[in-house]
Amino acid sequence: MPADAHDAFEQHLPAALDDAAHALPPLPPGLLERAARRGRRRRVWRTARVGGGAVLTVAALGGVLVGTGVLGGAGTPTAVPGMSAPAPADSSGPAPRVSGDDVAATLRDLMPKSGTVSKVSGKRLPGSLTAGLVVRTGAHGAPSALDLGISRQQAGGCLPVEVRPYDTCARKKFADGSVLYSTKSFTYPNSRDGQRRWYVEYITRDGARLFLEEFGGGGEKASTSGGDPVLSLDRLGAVVRSPAWRTAIASLQDPDGAEAPPRQQGVPSADRMSSVLTALLPQGHVSDLSSSPGLVQLVHDDGHGRTMVEVDVQPDQNDVLAGEMGCRGGELTCDSEVLKDGTRVKATRSPSEKGGAAVVWEVDTLRPDGLRVLVREINSYAEAGPVTRPEPALSLAKLRTMALDPRWRR
């Protein structure tokens, strides 16, 4: 396959997979439904990388390049805490046009001076700007591949422990209202060994999102080494918080840049999902909280072992779930009932879809108006993780009460 055809295939494959996932109709509780929902969430910020590009050898002077760059604004200073965040876009005039090459050049300028930068590339996509490069420090140092995405798409924070059980994620909120998420992870989600993947997500005060990921040893899956990437998490955070991105952020407000999609009618916000679930839980320690509109996951520890708890809220599910709210076998136990107001309730105990000894308890409810609220728990901190207690912490009766709580309505 020619190199340019291979690059095009690599660029368009993630988007095609996402489109296919979006096209799948919602399913009753099971593997396909949860895989599609979480798969779309995980991949919304993956950027398209373009191979090739000129090699730039930067003078070995140490520190960070500070200059105006092609997008204007100052470069990134070394000290992260004192850095000013990108300002809100100026809406008084037409938004500037910024190309992928512009973004790539600015990313290159924000790399350490004491090293070599190669394979610099950038691309403008509908609603987003992406860039990538490979950086190496020292004559014989291992390389790291970096990918940047700038967008206004909905995304969000620390991934649930069920998806990334070996991630270490931290959240920092700044005085101007912007938020930075910093994560140390691995390329393969169910392993604590192999290639390291570090990434940061910066959400500005006016809703722009900058996502920068770094793969130690080269491109994604290009290395099995467990060595640290070239740039620290603090350095990655400094890059995405640089004022140099102001023009690129502003450019996403023009007609070919997509604003954040409107929230789906009837779906609670991420903040509401988190606040309602934590209010419904009994006393205990909560960790690994991750929420997005209509979906929240966390780990609850009552002092006798950790339990992963998840709530999924979906409107307009009457047609989708027609005939699916009864017991059909395959569960360890199952009970189904119809309440006086017409709400259907299904409570099940099932083995984990991921294999192993973990069990899944869940209560699925469907209101007459089509609102579905599914509450599920696992006797582990992650469905792919080891069992942490003989049974999940919350009884099915407690899950039923939680699922029927009126606060899940927006």
Coordinates of C-alpha atoms in Angstrom, one line a residue:
M1 CA 0.0 0.0 0.0
P2 CA 1.5 3.4 -0.9
A3 CA 2.5 5.6 2.1
D4 CA -0.1 8.3 1.3
A5 CA -2.9 5.7 1.1
H6 CA -1.8 4.1 4.3
D7 CA -1.8 7.5 6.0
A8 CA -5.3 8.3 4.7
F9 CA -6.6 4.9 5.9
E10 CA -5.1 5.5 9.4
Q11 CA -6.5 9.0 9.6
H12 CA -10.1 8.1 8.6
L13 CA -10.4 4.7 10.4
P14 CA -11.1 6.1 13.9
A15 CA -13.8 8.4 12.6
A16 CA -15.4 5.6 10.6
L17 CA -15.4 3.4 13.6
D18 CA -17.0 6.1 15.7
D19 CA -19.7 6.7 13.0
A20 CA -20.4 3.0 13.0
A21 CA -20.7 2.9 16.8
H22 CA -23.0 5.9 16.7
A23 CA -25.2 4.2 14.1
L24 CA -25.8 1.2 16.4
P25 CA -29.2 1.4 18.1
P26 CA -29.1 1.3 21.9
L27 CA -29.4 -2.2 23.2
P28 CA -30.7 -3.7 26.4
P29 CA -28.2 -4.2 29.2
G30 CA -25.3 -6.1 27.8
L31 CA -21.8 -6.0 26.4
L32 CA -22.6 -4.3 23.1
E33 CA -24.4 -1.4 24.6
R34 CA -21.8 -0.5 27.2
A35 CA -18.9 -1.1 24.7
A36 CA -20.4 1.3 22.2
R37 CA -21.1 4.0 24.8
R38 CA -17.7 3.9 26.4
G39 CA -16.0 3.4 23.1
R40 CA -17.4 6.6 21.7
R41 CA -16.5 8.4 24.9
R42 CA -12.9 7.1 24.9
R43 CA -12.3 7.9 21.2
V44 CA -13.9 11.4 21.0
W45 CA -10.5 12.9 21.7
R46 CA -8.3 10.6 19.7
T47 CA -6.5 12.6 17.1
A48 CA -5.7 11.8 13.5
R49 CA -1.9 11.6 12.9
V50 CA -0.2 12.3 9.6
G51 CA 3.1 10.7 9.1
G52 CA 6.2 12.3 7.5
G53 CA 7.2 15.9 7.6
A54 CA 10.5 17.7 7.8
V55 CA 13.0 17.0 10.6
L56 CA 13.9 19.9 12.8
T57 CA 17.0 19.8 15.0
V58 CA 16.7 22.4 17.8
A59 CA 19.7 24.0 19.4
A60 CA 20.6 22.3 22.7
L61 CA 20.1 25.3 24.9
G62 CA 17.8 23.8 27.5
G63 CA 14.4 25.0 28.7
V64 CA 11.4 25.8 26.5
L65 CA 11.3 27.9 23.3
V66 CA 9.6 31.2 24.0
G67 CA 8.4 33.1 21.0
T68 CA 5.4 34.4 19.2
G69 CA 4.9 31.4 16.9
V70 CA 2.7 31.3 13.9
L71 CA -0.5 31.6 16.0
G72 CA 0.6 34.6 18.0
G73 CA 0.9 34.9 21.8
A74 CA 3.9 34.1 23.9
G75 CA 5.3 30.6 24.1
T76 CA 5.1 28.5 27.2
P77 CA 7.2 29.4 30.2
T78 CA 8.8 26.6 32.2
A79 CA 6.9 27.3 35.4
V80 CA 3.4 25.9 35.1
P81 CA 1.7 27.5 38.2
G82 CA 2.2 31.1 37.0
M83 CA 1.1 30.5 33.4
S84 CA -1.8 32.5 32.1
A85 CA -4.6 30.5 30.5
P86 CA -5.9 31.1 27.0
A87 CA -8.3 34.0 26.9
P88 CA -11.9 33.7 25.6
A89 CA -12.1 34.2 21.9
D90 CA -12.8 37.7 20.7
S91 CA -16.2 37.6 19.0
S92 CA -16.1 41.2 17.7
G93 CA -14.9 40.2 14.3
P94 CA -14.6 37.2 12.0
A95 CA -12.7 34.2 13.4
P96 CA -9.2 33.7 12.0
R97 CA -8.5 30.8 9.8
V98 CA -5.9 28.5 11.3
S99 CA -4.5 25.5 9.4
G100 CA -3.2 22.2 10.6
D101 CA 0.3 23.3 9.6
D102 CA -0.1 26.4 11.8
V103 CA -1.0 24.2 14.8
A104 CA 1.9 21.8 14.1
A105 CA 4.4 24.6 14.0
T106 CA 3.2 26.0 17.3
L107 CA 3.4 22.6 18.9
R108 CA 6.9 22.2 17.6
D109 CA 7.9 25.6 19.0
L110 CA 6.7 24.6 22.5
M111 CA 9.0 21.6 22.6
P112 CA 12.2 21.6 24.7
K113 CA 15.2 23.2 23.0
S114 CA 17.5 20.5 24.2
G115 CA 16.4 17.9 21.7
T116 CA 15.3 16.9 18.2
V117 CA 11.8 17.2 16.8
S118 CA 10.7 15.2 13.8
K119 CA 7.7 13.9 11.9
V120 CA 5.9 17.2 12.4
S121 CA 2.4 17.2 11.0
G122 CA -1.0 18.9 11.4
K123 CA -4.5 18.7 10.0
R124 CA -7.7 20.7 10.2
L125 CA -10.8 18.5 10.5
P126 CA -14.4 19.5 10.8
G127 CA -14.7 21.0 14.2
S128 CA -11.1 20.3 15.4
L129 CA -7.5 20.9 14.8
T130 CA -4.9 18.2 15.3
A131 CA -1.1 18.0 15.2
G132 CA 1.6 15.4 15.9
L133 CA 5.3 15.1 16.2
V134 CA 8.1 12.9 17.6
V135 CA 10.5 14.4 20.2
R136 CA 13.8 13.1 21.4
T137 CA 16.1 14.6 24.0
G138 CA 19.8 13.8 24.0
A139 CA 21.8 12.0 21.4
H140 CA 20.7 8.5 22.4
G141 CA 17.5 9.2 24.3
A142 CA 14.3 7.3 23.6
P143 CA 11.8 9.2 21.5
S144 CA 8.2 10.1 22.4
A145 CA 5.3 10.6 20.0
L146 CA 2.9 13.4 20.8
D147 CA -0.6 14.0 19.5
L148 CA -2.6 17.2 20.1
G149 CA -6.3 17.8 19.5
I150 CA -8.1 21.2 19.9
S151 CA -11.9 21.1 19.8
R152 CA -15.1 22.2 21.3
Q153 CA -16.6 18.7 21.5
Q154 CA -18.0 17.3 24.7
A155 CA -15.4 15.3 26.5
G156 CA -14.6 14.6 29.9
G157 CA -12.0 14.3 32.6
C158 CA -10.7 11.2 34.3
L159 CA -11.8 8.0 32.6
P160 CA -13.7 5.5 34.8
V161 CA -11.6 2.9 36.6
E162 CA -13.7 0.2 34.8
V163 CA -12.2 1.4 31.5
R164 CA -8.7 2.2 32.7
P165 CA -8.0 0.3 36.0
Y166 CA -4.3 1.2 36.1
D167 CA -4.6 4.9 35.3
T168 CA -3.5 7.6 37.8
C169 CA -5.5 10.7 37.1
A170 CA -5.5 14.1 38.8
R171 CA -7.8 17.1 38.4
K172 CA -6.8 20.7 39.0
K173 CA -9.2 23.7 38.8
F174 CA -7.8 27.2 38.3
A175 CA -9.0 30.5 39.5
D176 CA -10.4 31.5 36.1
G177 CA -12.6 28.4 36.0
S178 CA -10.5 26.3 33.6
V179 CA -9.7 22.7 34.5
L180 CA -6.7 20.5 33.8
Y181 CA -6.8 16.7 34.0
S182 CA -3.4 14.9 34.1
T183 CA -3.2 11.1 33.6
K184 CA -0.4 8.5 33.7
S185 CA -1.6 5.5 31.8
F186 CA -0.5 2.6 29.6
T187 CA -1.2 2.0 25.9
Y188 CA -3.0 -1.3 26.8
P189 CA -5.8 -0.5 29.3
N190 CA -5.8 -3.9 31.2
S191 CA -2.1 -4.0 31.9
R192 CA 0.2 -2.1 34.2
D193 CA 3.2 -3.0 32.1
G194 CA 4.5 -2.1 28.6
Q195 CA 4.4 1.2 26.8
R196 CA 3.5 4.2 28.9
R197 CA 0.9 6.7 27.7
W198 CA 0.7 10.1 29.5
Y199 CA -1.9 12.6 28.6
V200 CA -3.5 15.9 29.7
E201 CA -6.9 17.4 28.9
Y202 CA -7.3 21.1 29.4
I203 CA -10.8 22.7 29.4
T204 CA -10.7 26.4 29.1
R205 CA -13.1 28.8 30.8
D206 CA -15.0 29.4 27.5
G207 CA -15.4 25.7 26.7
A208 CA -12.5 24.8 24.4
R209 CA -10.7 21.5 25.0
L210 CA -7.1 20.8 24.3
F211 CA -6.0 17.2 24.6
L212 CA -2.3 16.2 24.4
E213 CA -1.1 12.6 24.7
E214 CA 2.4 11.2 24.7
F215 CA 3.6 7.7 24.0
G216 CA 7.0 6.6 25.5
G217 CA 9.4 5.0 23.1
G218 CA 7.8 6.3 19.9
G219 CA 4.3 6.0 18.4
E220 CA 1.3 4.2 19.8
K221 CA 2.1 0.5 20.2
A222 CA 5.5 1.1 18.5
S223 CA 7.4 0.1 21.7
T224 CA 7.1 -2.4 24.5
S225 CA 9.4 -0.5 26.7
G226 CA 8.1 0.6 30.1
G227 CA 10.3 3.7 30.2
D228 CA 8.9 7.2 31.0
P229 CA 8.0 9.5 28.1
V230 CA 10.3 12.4 27.3
L231 CA 8.0 15.2 28.6
S232 CA 6.7 15.1 32.2
L233 CA 3.0 15.6 33.0
D234 CA 3.8 19.1 34.2
R235 CA 5.4 19.9 30.9
L236 CA 2.4 18.5 29.0
G237 CA 0.2 20.7 31.1
A238 CA 2.3 23.7 30.4
V239 CA 2.0 23.1 26.7
V240 CA -1.9 22.9 26.6
R241 CA -2.2 26.0 28.9
S242 CA 0.0 28.1 26.7
P243 CA -1.4 31.4 25.5
A244 CA -0.1 30.5 22.0
W245 CA -3.3 28.5 21.4
R246 CA -5.6 31.5 21.6
T247 CA -5.9 32.0 17.8
A248 CA -6.4 28.3 17.2
I249 CA -9.2 28.2 19.7
A250 CA -10.9 31.3 18.2
S251 CA -10.7 29.7 14.7
L252 CA -13.0 26.9 15.8
Q253 CA -15.9 29.4 16.0
D254 CA -16.1 29.8 12.3
P255 CA -18.7 27.9 10.2
D256 CA -16.5 24.9 9.5
G257 CA -15.7 24.6 13.2
A258 CA -18.3 22.8 15.3
E259 CA -19.6 24.3 18.5
A260 CA -20.3 21.8 21.3
P261 CA -23.4 19.7 20.4
P262 CA -26.6 20.6 22.2
R263 CA -27.3 18.5 25.2
Q264 CA -29.8 15.7 24.5
Q265 CA -33.2 16.4 25.8
G266 CA -34.0 14.6 29.1
V267 CA -30.3 13.7 29.9
P268 CA -29.0 15.1 33.2
S269 CA -25.7 17.0 33.1
A270 CA -22.4 15.4 34.2
D271 CA -22.5 17.5 37.5
R272 CA -26.1 16.4 38.2
M273 CA -25.3 12.8 37.6
S274 CA -22.4 13.0 40.1
S275 CA -24.3 14.9 42.8
V276 CA -27.4 12.6 42.7
L277 CA -25.4 9.4 42.8
T278 CA -23.1 10.5 45.7
A279 CA -26.2 11.7 47.6
L280 CA -27.9 8.3 47.2
L281 CA -24.9 6.2 48.4
P282 CA -24.5 5.1 52.0
Q283 CA -21.6 6.3 54.1
G284 CA -18.2 5.4 52.8
H285 CA -15.2 6.5 50.7
V286 CA -15.8 7.5 47.1
S287 CA -13.0 7.5 44.5
D288 CA -12.5 7.3 40.7
L289 CA -15.5 9.4 40.1
S290 CA -16.1 10.0 36.3
S291 CA -19.3 11.5 34.8
S292 CA -20.6 12.7 31.6
P293 CA -24.2 13.7 30.5
G294 CA -26.3 10.7 31.4
L295 CA -23.5 8.5 32.7
V296 CA -21.7 8.4 36.0
Q297 CA -19.3 5.8 37.5
L298 CA -17.4 5.7 40.7
V299 CA -15.8 3.3 43.3
H300 CA -17.4 3.1 46.7
D301 CA -15.7 1.6 49.8
D302 CA -17.8 0.9 52.9
G303 CA -14.7 -0.3 54.8
H304 CA -15.2 -3.9 53.8
G305 CA -13.9 -3.7 50.2
R306 CA -14.4 -1.6 47.1
T307 CA -17.5 -1.7 44.8
M308 CA -17.8 -0.1 41.4
V309 CA -21.2 1.7 40.9
E310 CA -22.6 3.0 37.7
V311 CA -25.8 4.8 36.7
D312 CA -26.9 5.2 33.1
V313 CA -29.8 7.6 32.2
Q314 CA -31.4 7.5 28.7
P315 CA -34.6 9.1 27.5
D316 CA -37.0 7.8 24.8
Q317 CA -36.3 4.1 25.3
N318 CA -39.8 2.7 25.0
D319 CA -39.4 1.4 21.4
V320 CA -35.8 0.3 22.0
L321 CA -36.6 -1.8 25.1
A322 CA -39.9 -3.1 23.9
G323 CA -40.0 -6.8 25.1
E324 CA -36.6 -6.5 26.8
M325 CA -37.7 -5.7 30.4
G326 CA -38.6 -9.3 31.3
C327 CA -36.4 -12.2 32.4
R328 CA -35.2 -14.4 29.5
G329 CA -32.5 -16.6 31.2
G330 CA -28.8 -16.2 31.2
E331 CA -28.7 -14.5 34.6
L332 CA -27.9 -16.0 37.9
T333 CA -31.1 -14.6 39.3
C334 CA -33.8 -12.3 37.7
D335 CA -37.0 -10.6 38.9
S336 CA -39.3 -8.5 36.8
E337 CA -42.3 -6.4 37.8
V338 CA -44.6 -3.6 36.6
L339 CA -45.4 -0.8 39.2
K340 CA -48.8 0.8 39.5
D341 CA -47.7 3.8 37.5
G342 CA -46.6 1.6 34.6
T343 CA -42.8 1.7 35.4
R344 CA -41.1 -1.6 34.5
V345 CA -38.4 -2.8 36.9
K346 CA -35.9 -5.6 36.2
A347 CA -33.4 -6.8 38.9
T348 CA -30.6 -9.2 38.0
R349 CA -27.5 -10.9 39.3
S350 CA -25.1 -12.0 36.5
P351 CA -21.5 -13.1 36.1
S352 CA -19.2 -10.5 34.8
E353 CA -18.9 -10.2 31.0
K354 CA -15.2 -9.7 31.4
G355 CA -14.7 -13.2 32.9
G356 CA -13.2 -14.1 36.3
A357 CA -15.0 -14.3 39.6
A358 CA -16.7 -10.8 39.6
V359 CA -20.5 -10.6 39.6
V360 CA -22.7 -7.8 38.4
W361 CA -25.9 -6.7 40.2
E362 CA -28.2 -4.3 38.4
V363 CA -31.6 -2.8 38.5
D364 CA -33.0 -1.6 35.2
T365 CA -36.1 0.7 35.1
L366 CA -38.2 2.0 32.3
R367 CA -40.8 4.8 33.0
P368 CA -44.0 5.1 30.9
D369 CA -42.6 8.2 29.3
G370 CA -39.5 6.2 28.0
L371 CA -37.0 7.4 30.6
R372 CA -34.6 4.5 31.4
V373 CA -32.4 4.5 34.6
L374 CA -30.0 1.6 34.9
V375 CA -28.0 1.2 38.2
R376 CA -25.3 -1.5 38.3
E377 CA -22.5 -2.5 40.6
I378 CA -19.6 -5.0 40.6
N379 CA -17.7 -6.5 43.6
S380 CA -14.5 -5.0 42.4
Y381 CA -13.0 -1.6 41.6
A382 CA -13.3 -2.5 37.9
E383 CA -15.1 -5.1 35.9
A384 CA -11.7 -6.2 34.6
G385 CA -10.1 -6.1 38.0
P386 CA -9.8 -8.7 40.8
V387 CA -12.6 -9.4 43.2
T388 CA -12.4 -7.1 46.3
R389 CA -15.3 -8.5 48.3
P390 CA -17.6 -11.6 48.2
E391 CA -20.6 -9.6 46.9
P392 CA -21.2 -6.0 45.9
A393 CA -21.9 -3.7 48.8
L394 CA -25.4 -2.5 47.9
S395 CA -28.4 -4.8 48.0
L396 CA -30.7 -5.1 45.0
A397 CA -33.4 -3.4 47.1
K398 CA -31.0 -0.4 47.5
L399 CA -30.3 -0.4 43.8
R400 CA -34.0 -0.4 43.1
T401 CA -34.5 2.6 45.4
M402 CA -31.7 4.4 43.7
A403 CA -33.0 3.7 40.2
L404 CA -36.5 4.9 41.0
D405 CA -35.3 8.1 42.6
P406 CA -37.0 11.1 40.9
R407 CA -33.8 13.2 40.9
W408 CA -32.6 11.5 37.8
R409 CA -35.0 13.6 35.7
R410 CA -33.3 16.8 34.4

